[in-house]
Amino acid sequence: MQQITPRKLAERLQDESRPAPLLLDVREAWELQICQIPGSVAMPMGSVPARYLELDRGRETVVICHHGGRSWQVCMFLERQGFSNLANLSGGVAGWANEVDLNMPQY
């Protein structure tokens, strides 16, 4: 598992020579209503153990939360389930809002 900065993720999403990673947002529904990184898939942290089989183990996956703590825990869980191409978004959506999308609402 690795960390990826918001700026590096934005660059990676612009790279059309590679398939886009899955952006797995593990925040709660109320948090998603405030702000969300475009293209991300919502799967609240508490539902990941019951739903992780819906995810493609072979696909590059970036796990996102508010600051990076919950997403780190989800990355560790997914690693134990056999996922190998994982990254935790360093600083989460708060970091994304500060480095990439300055117009994104904060909470």
Coordinates of C-alpha atoms in Angstrom, one line a residue:
M1 CA 0.0 0.0 0.0
Q2 CA 1.2 3.5 -0.7
Q3 CA 0.2 7.1 -0.1
I4 CA -0.7 9.4 -3.0
T5 CA -0.9 13.1 -2.6
P6 CA -3.9 15.0 -4.0
R7 CA -1.7 16.7 -6.6
K8 CA -0.2 13.4 -7.8
L9 CA -3.7 11.9 -8.0
A10 CA -4.9 14.8 -10.0
E11 CA -2.0 14.3 -12.4
R12 CA -2.7 10.5 -12.5
L13 CA -6.4 11.2 -13.4
Q14 CA -5.3 13.4 -16.3
D15 CA -3.0 10.6 -17.7
E16 CA -5.0 9.1 -20.5
S17 CA -2.3 6.6 -21.3
R18 CA -3.4 4.4 -18.3
P19 CA -6.8 3.3 -17.1
A20 CA -8.2 5.6 -14.4
P21 CA -8.0 4.2 -10.9
L22 CA -11.1 3.4 -8.9
L23 CA -11.7 6.3 -6.4
L24 CA -13.3 4.6 -3.4
D25 CA -14.7 7.1 -1.0
V26 CA -15.4 5.5 2.4
R27 CA -17.0 8.5 4.1
E28 CA -20.5 8.6 5.4
A29 CA -23.5 9.7 3.3
W30 CA -23.8 13.0 5.0
E31 CA -20.2 13.8 4.3
L32 CA -20.6 13.0 0.6
Q33 CA -23.5 15.5 0.5
I34 CA -21.1 18.3 1.4
C35 CA -18.3 17.5 -1.1
Q36 CA -17.1 14.7 -3.3
I37 CA -14.2 14.2 -5.7
P38 CA -15.7 13.8 -9.1
G39 CA -15.8 10.2 -10.3
S40 CA -15.5 8.7 -6.9
V41 CA -17.6 5.7 -5.8
A42 CA -19.2 5.8 -2.4
M43 CA -18.9 2.8 0.0
P44 CA -19.0 3.9 3.6
M45 CA -16.3 2.4 5.7
G46 CA -18.8 0.3 7.8
S47 CA -20.1 -1.4 4.7
V48 CA -16.7 -2.3 3.1
P49 CA -16.4 -5.7 4.9
A50 CA -19.8 -6.8 3.5
R51 CA -19.3 -5.2 0.0
Y52 CA -15.6 -5.6 -0.8
L53 CA -16.3 -8.5 -3.2
E54 CA -18.0 -5.9 -5.5
L55 CA -14.5 -4.4 -6.1
D56 CA -12.0 -5.5 -8.7
R57 CA -8.9 -6.8 -6.9
G58 CA -6.7 -6.2 -10.0
R59 CA -7.8 -2.6 -10.5
E60 CA -5.7 0.3 -9.1
T61 CA -7.7 1.7 -6.2
V62 CA -7.3 5.0 -4.3
V63 CA -9.2 5.0 -1.0
I64 CA -10.5 8.4 0.1
C65 CA -11.9 9.8 3.4
H66 CA -12.0 13.2 5.0
H67 CA -8.4 13.4 6.3
G68 CA -6.9 10.0 5.6
G69 CA -7.4 7.9 8.7
R70 CA -10.4 5.9 7.8
S71 CA -9.2 5.3 4.3
W72 CA -5.9 4.0 5.7
Q73 CA -7.8 1.4 7.8
V74 CA -9.8 0.4 4.7
C75 CA -6.6 0.0 2.7
M76 CA -5.2 -2.3 5.4
F77 CA -8.4 -4.3 5.4
L78 CA -8.4 -4.6 1.6
E79 CA -4.8 -5.7 1.6
R80 CA -5.6 -8.5 4.0
Q81 CA -8.3 -9.6 1.5
G82 CA -5.8 -9.9 -1.4
F83 CA -5.9 -6.4 -3.0
S84 CA -2.4 -5.3 -4.0
N85 CA -2.7 -2.1 -6.0
L86 CA -3.9 0.2 -3.3
A87 CA -3.2 3.8 -2.4
N88 CA -4.5 6.0 0.4
L89 CA -5.2 9.6 -0.5
S90 CA -2.9 11.6 1.8
G91 CA -5.0 14.3 3.5
G92 CA -8.2 13.0 2.0
V93 CA -10.8 15.3 0.5
A94 CA -9.6 18.1 2.8
G95 CA -6.2 17.8 1.1
W96 CA -7.8 17.6 -2.3
A97 CA -9.8 20.8 -1.5
N98 CA -6.6 22.6 -0.4
E99 CA -4.3 21.4 -3.2
V100 CA -6.5 20.7 -6.3
D101 CA -10.0 22.1 -6.1
L102 CA -9.9 25.3 -4.1
N103 CA -13.7 25.8 -4.7
M104 CA -14.7 22.6 -3.0
P105 CA -16.7 23.1 0.2
Q106 CA -14.9 22.2 3.4
Y107 CA -16.3 20.8 6.6

